[in-house]
Tab-separated table of C-alpha atoms in Angstrom:
chain	number	residue	atom	x	y	z
A	1	UNK	CA	-21.049	-29.452	-90.422
A	2	UNK	CA	-19.794	-32.426	-92.370
A	3	UNK	CA	-17.589	-32.759	-95.393
A	4	UNK	CA	-16.167	-29.357	-96.337
A	5	UNK	CA	-16.674	-30.135	-99.984
A	6	UNK	CA	-20.440	-30.375	-99.486
A	7	UNK	CA	-21.255	-27.598	-97.031
A	8	UNK	CA	-18.947	-25.095	-98.657
A	9	UNK	CA	-19.822	-25.773	-102.250
A	10	UNK	CA	-22.499	-23.106	-102.272
A	11	UNK	CA	-20.625	-20.568	-100.198
A	12	UNK	CA	-18.979	-17.678	-101.952
A	13	UNK	CA	-15.311	-16.900	-101.526
A	14	UNK	CA	-16.211	-13.930	-99.346
A	15	UNK	CA	-18.335	-16.112	-97.075
A	16	UNK	CA	-15.566	-18.670	-96.760
A	17	UNK	CA	-13.069	-15.947	-95.946
A	18	UNK	CA	-15.389	-14.666	-93.235
A	19	UNK	CA	-15.712	-18.168	-91.803
A	20	UNK	CA	-11.954	-18.586	-91.842
A	21	UNK	CA	-11.607	-15.293	-89.998
A	22	UNK	CA	-13.977	-16.775	-87.449
A	23	UNK	CA	-11.536	-19.574	-86.846
A	24	UNK	CA	-13.003	-22.266	-89.086
A	25	UNK	CA	-10.059	-23.944	-90.798
A	26	UNK	CA	-12.412	-25.961	-92.994
A	27	UNK	CA	-13.120	-22.788	-94.903
A	28	UNK	CA	-9.449	-22.607	-95.822
A	29	UNK	CA	-9.586	-26.194	-97.011
A	30	UNK	CA	-12.583	-25.387	-99.178
A	31	UNK	CA	-10.851	-22.387	-100.719
A	32	UNK	CA	-7.797	-24.475	-101.516
A	33	UNK	CA	-9.967	-27.103	-103.197
A	34	UNK	CA	-11.724	-24.405	-105.180
A	35	UNK	CA	-8.696	-22.566	-106.554
A	36	UNK	CA	-5.708	-24.923	-106.468
A	37	UNK	CA	-6.084	-26.428	-109.912
A	38	UNK	CA	-6.581	-23.017	-111.524
A	39	UNK	CA	-3.355	-21.881	-109.891
A	40	UNK	CA	-1.642	-24.953	-111.284
A	41	UNK	CA	-2.786	-24.076	-114.819
A	42	UNK	CA	-1.717	-20.490	-114.355
A	43	UNK	CA	1.712	-21.509	-113.096
A	44	UNK	CA	2.121	-23.796	-116.099
A	45	UNK	CA	1.235	-20.918	-118.405
A	46	UNK	CA	4.072	-18.947	-116.842
A	47	UNK	CA	6.499	-21.660	-117.888
A	48	UNK	CA	6.721	-23.462	-114.554
A	49	UNK	CA	7.201	-27.210	-114.787
A	50	UNK	CA	8.725	-28.395	-111.535
A	51	UNK	CA	7.400	-28.007	-108.051
A	52	UNK	CA	4.038	-26.594	-109.026
A	53	UNK	CA	2.388	-28.243	-106.031
A	54	UNK	CA	4.866	-26.492	-103.765
A	55	UNK	CA	4.268	-23.250	-105.593
A	56	UNK	CA	0.509	-23.552	-105.179
A	57	UNK	CA	0.909	-24.369	-101.511
A	58	UNK	CA	3.176	-21.368	-100.965
A	59	UNK	CA	0.667	-19.173	-102.752
A	60	UNK	CA	-2.101	-20.201	-100.369
A	61	UNK	CA	0.099	-19.834	-97.318
A	62	UNK	CA	1.065	-16.310	-98.359
A	63	UNK	CA	-2.531	-15.506	-99.135
A	64	UNK	CA	-3.918	-16.703	-95.824
A	65	UNK	CA	-1.155	-15.027	-93.892
A	66	UNK	CA	-2.140	-11.699	-95.417
A	67	UNK	CA	-5.820	-12.241	-95.977
A	68	UNK	CA	-6.599	-9.274	-93.751
A	69	UNK	CA	-5.218	-7.024	-96.458
A	70	UNK	CA	-7.330	-8.565	-99.211
A	71	UNK	CA	-9.772	-6.045	-100.573
A	72	UNK	CA	-12.730	-7.372	-102.465
A	73	UNK	CA	-12.287	-4.976	-105.363
A	74	UNK	CA	-10.973	-7.961	-107.283
A	75	UNK	CA	-11.850	-11.608	-107.059
A	76	UNK	CA	-9.965	-13.862	-104.688
A	77	UNK	CA	-8.745	-15.895	-107.643
A	78	UNK	CA	-7.289	-12.794	-109.279
A	79	UNK	CA	-5.524	-11.949	-106.036
A	80	UNK	CA	-4.190	-15.500	-105.771
A	81	UNK	CA	-2.871	-15.261	-109.313
A	82	UNK	CA	-0.974	-12.077	-108.508
A	83	UNK	CA	0.632	-13.764	-105.496
A	84	UNK	CA	1.463	-16.840	-107.555
A	85	UNK	CA	3.008	-14.711	-110.278
A	86	UNK	CA	5.236	-12.925	-107.784
A	87	UNK	CA	6.362	-16.235	-106.365
A	88	UNK	CA	7.184	-17.477	-109.853
A	89	UNK	CA	9.193	-14.348	-110.598
A	90	UNK	CA	10.953	-14.725	-107.259
A	91	UNK	CA	11.815	-18.311	-108.078
A	92	UNK	CA	13.195	-17.370	-111.469
A	93	UNK	CA	15.327	-14.648	-109.951
A	94	UNK	CA	16.695	-17.084	-107.401
A	95	UNK	CA	17.520	-19.551	-110.134
A	96	UNK	CA	19.299	-16.851	-112.102
A	97	UNK	CA	21.295	-15.857	-109.058
A	98	UNK	CA	22.345	-19.427	-108.485
A	99	UNK	CA	23.607	-19.623	-112.021
A	100	UNK	CA	25.319	-16.246	-111.705
A	101	UNK	CA	23.198	-14.967	-114.496
A	102	UNK	CA	21.553	-11.654	-115.052
A	103	UNK	CA	18.109	-10.608	-113.969
A	104	UNK	CA	15.054	-12.329	-115.381
A	105	UNK	CA	14.002	-11.034	-118.742
A	106	UNK	CA	11.297	-12.071	-121.064
A	107	UNK	CA	13.688	-13.485	-123.606
A	108	UNK	CA	14.886	-16.110	-121.162
A	109	UNK	CA	11.337	-17.077	-120.258
A	110	UNK	CA	10.496	-17.659	-123.897
A	111	UNK	CA	13.594	-19.792	-124.403
A	112	UNK	CA	12.735	-22.008	-121.447
A	113	UNK	CA	9.191	-22.391	-122.635
A	114	UNK	CA	10.249	-23.258	-126.176
A	115	UNK	CA	12.748	-25.829	-125.018
A	116	UNK	CA	10.059	-27.753	-123.202
A	117	UNK	CA	7.638	-27.728	-126.075
A	118	UNK	CA	9.477	-30.449	-127.914
A	119	UNK	CA	8.523	-32.866	-125.165
A	120	UNK	CA	4.858	-32.769	-126.069
A	121	UNK	CA	4.101	-36.181	-127.484
A	122	UNK	CA	0.683	-35.871	-128.968
A	123	UNK	CA	0.742	-34.145	-132.343
A	124	UNK	CA	-2.405	-32.048	-132.056
A	125	UNK	CA	-1.468	-30.940	-128.574
A	126	UNK	CA	2.049	-30.325	-129.812
A	127	UNK	CA	0.763	-27.994	-132.518
A	128	UNK	CA	-1.212	-26.007	-129.998
A	129	UNK	CA	1.742	-25.902	-127.639
A	130	UNK	CA	4.033	-24.646	-130.367
A	131	UNK	CA	1.503	-22.037	-131.418
A	132	UNK	CA	1.098	-20.765	-127.870
A	133	UNK	CA	4.851	-20.797	-127.379
A	134	UNK	CA	5.240	-18.323	-130.232
A	135	UNK	CA	3.343	-15.715	-128.257
A	136	UNK	CA	5.132	-13.158	-126.175
A	137	UNK	CA	5.042	-13.910	-122.425
A	138	UNK	CA	2.460	-11.175	-121.910
A	139	UNK	CA	0.275	-12.361	-124.785
A	140	UNK	CA	0.499	-15.913	-123.474
A	141	UNK	CA	-0.426	-14.869	-119.974
A	142	UNK	CA	-3.421	-12.845	-121.115
A	143	UNK	CA	-4.539	-15.521	-123.546
A	144	UNK	CA	-4.292	-18.279	-120.941
A	145	UNK	CA	-6.210	-16.333	-118.333
A	146	UNK	CA	-8.921	-15.580	-120.859
A	147	UNK	CA	-9.238	-19.037	-122.387
A	148	UNK	CA	-8.446	-21.462	-119.566
A	149	UNK	CA	-9.781	-19.387	-116.675
A	150	UNK	CA	-12.538	-17.453	-118.437
A	151	UNK	CA	-11.547	-14.240	-116.736
A	152	UNK	CA	-12.933	-10.837	-117.733
A	153	UNK	CA	-10.404	-8.365	-119.068
A	154	UNK	CA	-10.692	-6.209	-115.973
A	155	UNK	CA	-9.458	-9.046	-113.759
A	156	UNK	CA	-6.752	-10.053	-116.225
A	157	UNK	CA	-5.498	-6.480	-116.236
A	158	UNK	CA	-4.969	-6.651	-112.468
A	159	UNK	CA	-2.943	-9.836	-112.730
A	160	UNK	CA	-0.687	-8.656	-115.548
A	161	UNK	CA	-0.610	-5.069	-114.292
A	162	UNK	CA	-1.926	-3.560	-117.480
A	163	UNK	CA	-5.119	-1.959	-118.699
A	164	UNK	CA	-8.345	-3.610	-119.718
A	165	UNK	CA	-8.061	-2.256	-123.257
A	166	UNK	CA	-4.485	-3.420	-123.627
A	167	UNK	CA	-5.440	-6.896	-122.444
A	168	UNK	CA	-8.188	-7.058	-125.018
A	169	UNK	CA	-5.686	-6.166	-127.743
A	170	UNK	CA	-3.202	-8.736	-126.424
A	171	UNK	CA	-5.863	-11.433	-126.469
A	172	UNK	CA	-6.952	-10.753	-130.042
A	173	UNK	CA	-3.369	-10.502	-131.286
A	174	UNK	CA	-2.621	-13.796	-129.564
A	175	UNK	CA	-5.671	-15.450	-131.090
A	176	UNK	CA	-4.703	-14.215	-134.540
A	177	UNK	CA	-1.120	-15.498	-134.166
A	178	UNK	CA	-2.315	-18.876	-132.935
A	179	UNK	CA	-4.704	-19.258	-135.848
A	180	UNK	CA	-1.920	-18.407	-138.283
A	181	UNK	CA	0.444	-20.792	-136.594
A	182	UNK	CA	-2.057	-23.646	-136.593
A	183	UNK	CA	-2.885	-23.110	-140.250
A	184	UNK	CA	0.825	-23.082	-141.170
A	185	UNK	CA	1.503	-26.475	-139.574
B	1	UNK	CA	-11.709	-18.305	-143.295
B	2	UNK	CA	-12.559	-14.705	-142.502
B	3	UNK	CA	-13.259	-13.645	-138.976
B	4	UNK	CA	-16.689	-12.750	-137.694
B	5	UNK	CA	-17.295	-9.027	-137.924
B	6	UNK	CA	-19.205	-8.963	-134.660
B	7	UNK	CA	-16.233	-8.324	-132.407
B	8	UNK	CA	-18.270	-8.064	-129.231
B	9	UNK	CA	-19.678	-11.542	-129.654
B	10	UNK	CA	-16.382	-12.973	-130.855
B	11	UNK	CA	-14.754	-11.521	-127.782
B	12	UNK	CA	-17.025	-13.630	-125.585
B	13	UNK	CA	-16.189	-16.949	-127.251
B	14	UNK	CA	-13.454	-17.898	-124.759
B	15	UNK	CA	-15.874	-17.315	-121.901
B	16	UNK	CA	-18.425	-19.505	-123.668
B	17	UNK	CA	-15.815	-22.233	-124.052
B	18	UNK	CA	-14.954	-21.868	-120.389
B	19	UNK	CA	-18.582	-21.947	-119.319
B	20	UNK	CA	-18.384	-18.746	-117.315
B	21	UNK	CA	-21.053	-16.788	-119.177
B	22	UNK	CA	-24.466	-16.290	-117.578
B	23	UNK	CA	-27.044	-18.676	-119.018
B	24	UNK	CA	-28.993	-16.075	-120.970
B	25	UNK	CA	-25.901	-14.583	-122.537
B	26	UNK	CA	-24.533	-18.022	-123.332
B	27	UNK	CA	-27.769	-18.972	-125.092
B	28	UNK	CA	-27.696	-15.795	-127.158
B	29	UNK	CA	-24.094	-16.422	-128.158
B	30	UNK	CA	-24.731	-20.052	-129.013
B	31	UNK	CA	-27.527	-18.953	-131.322
B	32	UNK	CA	-25.087	-16.662	-133.091
B	33	UNK	CA	-22.414	-19.348	-133.300
B	34	UNK	CA	-24.859	-21.779	-134.847
B	35	UNK	CA	-25.366	-19.359	-137.721
B	36	UNK	CA	-21.747	-18.170	-138.049
B	37	UNK	CA	-19.171	-20.492	-139.587
B	38	UNK	CA	-16.254	-18.312	-138.451
B	39	UNK	CA	-17.364	-18.316	-134.834
B	40	UNK	CA	-18.075	-22.045	-134.991
B	41	UNK	CA	-14.496	-22.675	-136.090
B	42	UNK	CA	-13.059	-20.277	-133.551
B	43	UNK	CA	-15.067	-21.802	-130.717
B	44	UNK	CA	-13.871	-25.266	-131.708
B	45	UNK	CA	-10.279	-24.018	-131.713
B	46	UNK	CA	-10.697	-22.399	-128.331
B	47	UNK	CA	-12.153	-25.552	-126.812
B	48	UNK	CA	-9.270	-27.686	-128.049
B	49	UNK	CA	-6.700	-25.093	-126.994
B	50	UNK	CA	-8.297	-24.911	-123.586
B	51	UNK	CA	-8.095	-28.678	-123.188
B	52	UNK	CA	-4.437	-28.719	-124.185
B	53	UNK	CA	-3.489	-25.890	-121.876
B	54	UNK	CA	-5.418	-27.408	-118.980
B	55	UNK	CA	-3.805	-30.802	-119.546
B	56	UNK	CA	-0.371	-29.203	-119.485
B	57	UNK	CA	-0.838	-28.295	-115.825
B	58	UNK	CA	-0.078	-31.149	-113.435
B	59	UNK	CA	-2.874	-32.627	-111.359
B	60	UNK	CA	-2.282	-31.636	-107.784
B	61	UNK	CA	-2.825	-33.520	-104.569
B	62	UNK	CA	-5.165	-30.789	-103.410
B	63	UNK	CA	-6.059	-32.483	-100.130
B	64	UNK	CA	-2.397	-32.679	-99.145
B	65	UNK	CA	-1.914	-29.034	-100.067
B	66	UNK	CA	-4.981	-28.048	-98.075
B	67	UNK	CA	-3.682	-29.876	-95.008
B	68	UNK	CA	-0.278	-28.226	-95.315
B	69	UNK	CA	-1.830	-24.811	-95.782
B	70	UNK	CA	-4.154	-25.098	-92.809
B	71	UNK	CA	-1.289	-26.354	-90.656
B	72	UNK	CA	0.895	-23.452	-91.700
B	73	UNK	CA	-1.767	-20.816	-91.264
B	74	UNK	CA	-3.331	-21.915	-88.010
B	75	UNK	CA	-4.074	-18.992	-85.767
B	76	UNK	CA	-1.258	-18.234	-83.403
B	77	UNK	CA	1.493	-18.583	-85.925
B	78	UNK	CA	3.326	-15.460	-87.064
B	79	UNK	CA	1.330	-13.515	-89.577
B	80	UNK	CA	2.754	-11.657	-92.515
B	81	UNK	CA	1.183	-8.261	-92.966
B	82	UNK	CA	1.456	-6.257	-96.135
B	83	UNK	CA	0.622	-2.802	-97.338
B	84	UNK	CA	-3.164	-2.614	-97.804
B	85	UNK	CA	-4.389	-2.635	-101.334
B	86	UNK	CA	-1.468	-4.548	-102.708
B	87	UNK	CA	-0.786	-8.198	-103.191
B	88	UNK	CA	1.506	-9.478	-100.464
B	89	UNK	CA	5.160	-9.097	-101.146
B	90	UNK	CA	6.975	-12.357	-101.481
B	91	UNK	CA	9.499	-12.573	-98.719
B	92	UNK	CA	11.102	-15.623	-97.228
B	93	UNK	CA	10.382	-14.765	-93.643
B	94	UNK	CA	7.164	-14.256	-91.765
B	95	UNK	CA	6.965	-11.365	-89.387
B	96	UNK	CA	4.172	-9.416	-87.855
B	97	UNK	CA	3.358	-5.856	-88.618
B	98	UNK	CA	3.762	-4.989	-85.007
B	99	UNK	CA	7.477	-5.530	-85.213
B	100	UNK	CA	9.151	-2.247	-85.912
B	101	UNK	CA	11.318	-2.310	-88.982
B	102	UNK	CA	14.965	-2.615	-88.164
B	103	UNK	CA	17.154	0.207	-89.270
B	104	UNK	CA	20.491	-1.175	-90.257
B	105	UNK	CA	22.007	2.219	-90.999
B	106	UNK	CA	23.698	4.437	-88.448
B	107	UNK	CA	21.615	7.464	-87.476
B	108	UNK	CA	22.778	10.586	-89.212
B	109	UNK	CA	23.179	12.601	-86.043
B	110	UNK	CA	25.547	9.989	-84.645
B	111	UNK	CA	27.748	10.211	-87.700
B	112	UNK	CA	27.710	13.970	-87.507
B	113	UNK	CA	28.633	13.872	-83.843
B	114	UNK	CA	31.466	11.455	-84.447
B	115	UNK	CA	32.737	13.546	-87.315
B	116	UNK	CA	32.669	16.631	-85.114
B	117	UNK	CA	34.710	14.880	-82.434
B	118	UNK	CA	37.261	13.786	-84.972
B	119	UNK	CA	37.623	17.303	-86.292
B	120	UNK	CA	38.141	18.698	-82.796
B	121	UNK	CA	40.635	16.025	-81.837
B	122	UNK	CA	42.563	16.330	-85.077
B	123	UNK	CA	42.835	20.084	-84.795
B	124	UNK	CA	43.686	19.974	-81.127
B	125	UNK	CA	46.674	17.653	-81.408
B	126	UNK	CA	49.139	20.438	-82.305
B	127	UNK	CA	47.780	22.535	-79.486
B	128	UNK	CA	48.237	19.841	-76.872
B	129	UNK	CA	51.864	19.114	-77.698
B	130	UNK	CA	54.179	20.282	-74.868
B	131	UNK	CA	56.712	21.565	-77.365
B	132	UNK	CA	54.220	23.558	-79.275
B	133	UNK	CA	55.814	26.888	-79.885
B	134	UNK	CA	54.185	30.098	-80.852
B	135	UNK	CA	55.794	29.614	-84.260
B	136	UNK	CA	54.011	26.338	-84.836
B	137	UNK	CA	50.794	27.195	-83.084
B	138	UNK	CA	47.984	27.930	-85.466
B	139	UNK	CA	47.071	31.487	-86.006
B	140	UNK	CA	43.845	32.678	-84.448
B	141	UNK	CA	41.095	32.001	-86.889
B	142	UNK	CA	37.432	32.671	-86.975
B	143	UNK	CA	35.742	30.068	-84.864
B	144	UNK	CA	32.664	28.157	-85.690
B	145	UNK	CA	29.973	26.999	-83.363
B	146	UNK	CA	27.244	24.610	-84.155
B	147	UNK	CA	25.010	22.113	-82.495
B	148	UNK	CA	26.877	19.069	-81.286
B	149	UNK	CA	24.655	16.667	-83.157
B	150	UNK	CA	23.969	18.717	-86.228
B	151	UNK	CA	23.532	16.937	-89.497
B	152	UNK	CA	26.332	17.452	-91.964
B	153	UNK	CA	23.760	18.940	-94.252
B	154	UNK	CA	22.886	21.538	-91.675
B	155	UNK	CA	26.470	22.376	-90.791
B	156	UNK	CA	27.193	25.950	-91.759
B	157	UNK	CA	30.053	26.888	-94.008
B	158	UNK	CA	33.052	26.895	-91.673
B	159	UNK	CA	34.727	29.730	-93.508
B	160	UNK	CA	31.779	32.043	-93.241
B	161	UNK	CA	32.574	34.865	-90.798
B	162	UNK	CA	28.884	35.430	-90.164
B	163	UNK	CA	28.807	32.577	-87.689
B	164	UNK	CA	31.519	33.954	-85.409
B	165	UNK	CA	29.179	35.761	-83.005
B	166	UNK	CA	27.548	32.490	-82.153
B	167	UNK	CA	30.667	31.258	-80.329
B	168	UNK	CA	30.228	33.134	-77.126
B	169	UNK	CA	26.616	32.276	-76.589
B	170	UNK	CA	26.812	28.699	-77.620
B	171	UNK	CA	27.369	25.750	-75.333
B	172	UNK	CA	27.932	23.492	-78.285
B	173	UNK	CA	31.024	22.254	-79.955
B	174	UNK	CA	33.573	24.920	-80.729
B	175	UNK	CA	36.318	24.477	-83.239
B	176	UNK	CA	39.113	26.915	-82.716
B	177	UNK	CA	40.659	26.516	-86.071
B	178	UNK	CA	39.756	26.556	-89.714
B	179	UNK	CA	39.808	23.758	-92.190
B	180	UNK	CA	41.258	26.165	-94.681
B	181	UNK	CA	44.567	25.974	-92.831
B	182	UNK	CA	44.978	22.279	-93.451
B	183	UNK	CA	47.288	21.154	-96.203
B	184	UNK	CA	45.893	18.995	-98.970
B	185	UNK	CA	47.549	15.907	-97.499
B	186	UNK	CA	46.193	16.595	-94.039
B	187	UNK	CA	42.739	17.209	-95.392
B	188	UNK	CA	42.826	13.993	-97.363
B	189	UNK	CA	43.961	12.089	-94.292
B	190	UNK	CA	41.164	13.619	-92.263
B	191	UNK	CA	38.592	12.626	-94.836
B	192	UNK	CA	39.879	9.064	-94.849
B	193	UNK	CA	39.598	8.923	-91.101
B	194	UNK	CA	36.072	10.199	-91.332
B	195	UNK	CA	35.188	7.456	-93.783
B	196	UNK	CA	36.491	4.718	-91.510
B	197	UNK	CA	34.789	6.262	-88.534
B	198	UNK	CA	31.417	6.283	-90.294
B	199	UNK	CA	31.435	2.510	-90.484
B	200	UNK	CA	32.156	1.995	-86.809
B	201	UNK	CA	30.007	4.493	-84.973
B	202	UNK	CA	26.986	2.824	-83.470
B	203	UNK	CA	25.898	5.176	-80.733
B	204	UNK	CA	26.058	8.765	-79.829
B	205	UNK	CA	28.930	9.279	-77.398
B	206	UNK	CA	27.951	10.668	-74.048
B	207	UNK	CA	30.909	13.042	-74.039
B	208	UNK	CA	29.172	15.049	-76.711
B	209	UNK	CA	26.732	16.220	-74.149
B	210	UNK	CA	29.477	18.320	-72.632
B	211	UNK	CA	30.693	21.381	-74.442
B	212	UNK	CA	34.155	21.010	-75.858
B	213	UNK	CA	36.302	24.063	-76.349
B	214	UNK	CA	39.664	24.143	-77.988
B	215	UNK	CA	41.549	27.367	-78.080
B	216	UNK	CA	44.968	28.327	-79.330
B	217	UNK	CA	46.122	28.447	-75.739
B	218	UNK	CA	45.266	24.871	-75.005
B	219	UNK	CA	42.509	23.293	-72.930
């Protein structure tokens, strides 16, 4: 087989996983190429700014090290997102510990996110950023997974550990708030 | 502008913007959008929002990440196993599932055994003194027998007379005195000793295998 990008482009995630189990490391490379950028977007939506490449790499390493436990009742991407989210939370806790601060809470996450919004240079993008920043962390997570990743509510629910119906409500509330925010600017 | 009343179709707009809808469903939705000003505006918003959010994420050197990942996960390296059905727990170390979990706590039976020894030794000190006189010797009390390695939870009430008949038949630890005779200060001291002992016991002493008997007459 030649370039992994060509021979694996048609293979499903499940087929690539099977090939990786068979000892073909090129399947792992193909899976990384397929999902890395989505993980980067997801990490950014969680408020991460620094070391996203390291975060994505760690996510894949964790995933491959425990791929035997992956059950196909959700998509691989959903599973990767859950791993990535746990790593992000772990990072934030470590940062809090270093600063002798209390446990991560959503209020802190919002503050960090808001503080970085002012750095957006382009005005239209800045308006969108500010609108998204007004969402609660959960609304933002659901909204981002729906809009940037095109995920069905069932998969989103697995990532955010909620229900499909609740995710649907979070999405529509988020969309309504963003519309209001954009029209106010 | 009012929202489209067709919530089911409106709900699919982000998937249309993402391009993840099946072709037939996408065509049906596009036909609706073309005739619906509200959905047209919402789809335009979603597409611009999607671009902004995607641009916010840094572009990765995916090839470098792939190389690092394949190097780190080559077969033969330690593999992290997790509980099936759950996403892997994030832990700094990598261990295999075949490694038995380490138990950092002292086994309960060892603590119980050590505590039993301490009780026997503490109560026997007055009995072993050469100058112990009948006046200072403890009065005969109901004795208590129990298994040498019994859990504290399983230890019977030492003041309960019902357990007395067990003394003769038992080969276990026998305490020939009652805790009820101890003064408050002595009891407090004993408890403090027990607390310090709990932190140091690491193995079950072999001497516990032998029956220990302390009687008012000495050993």
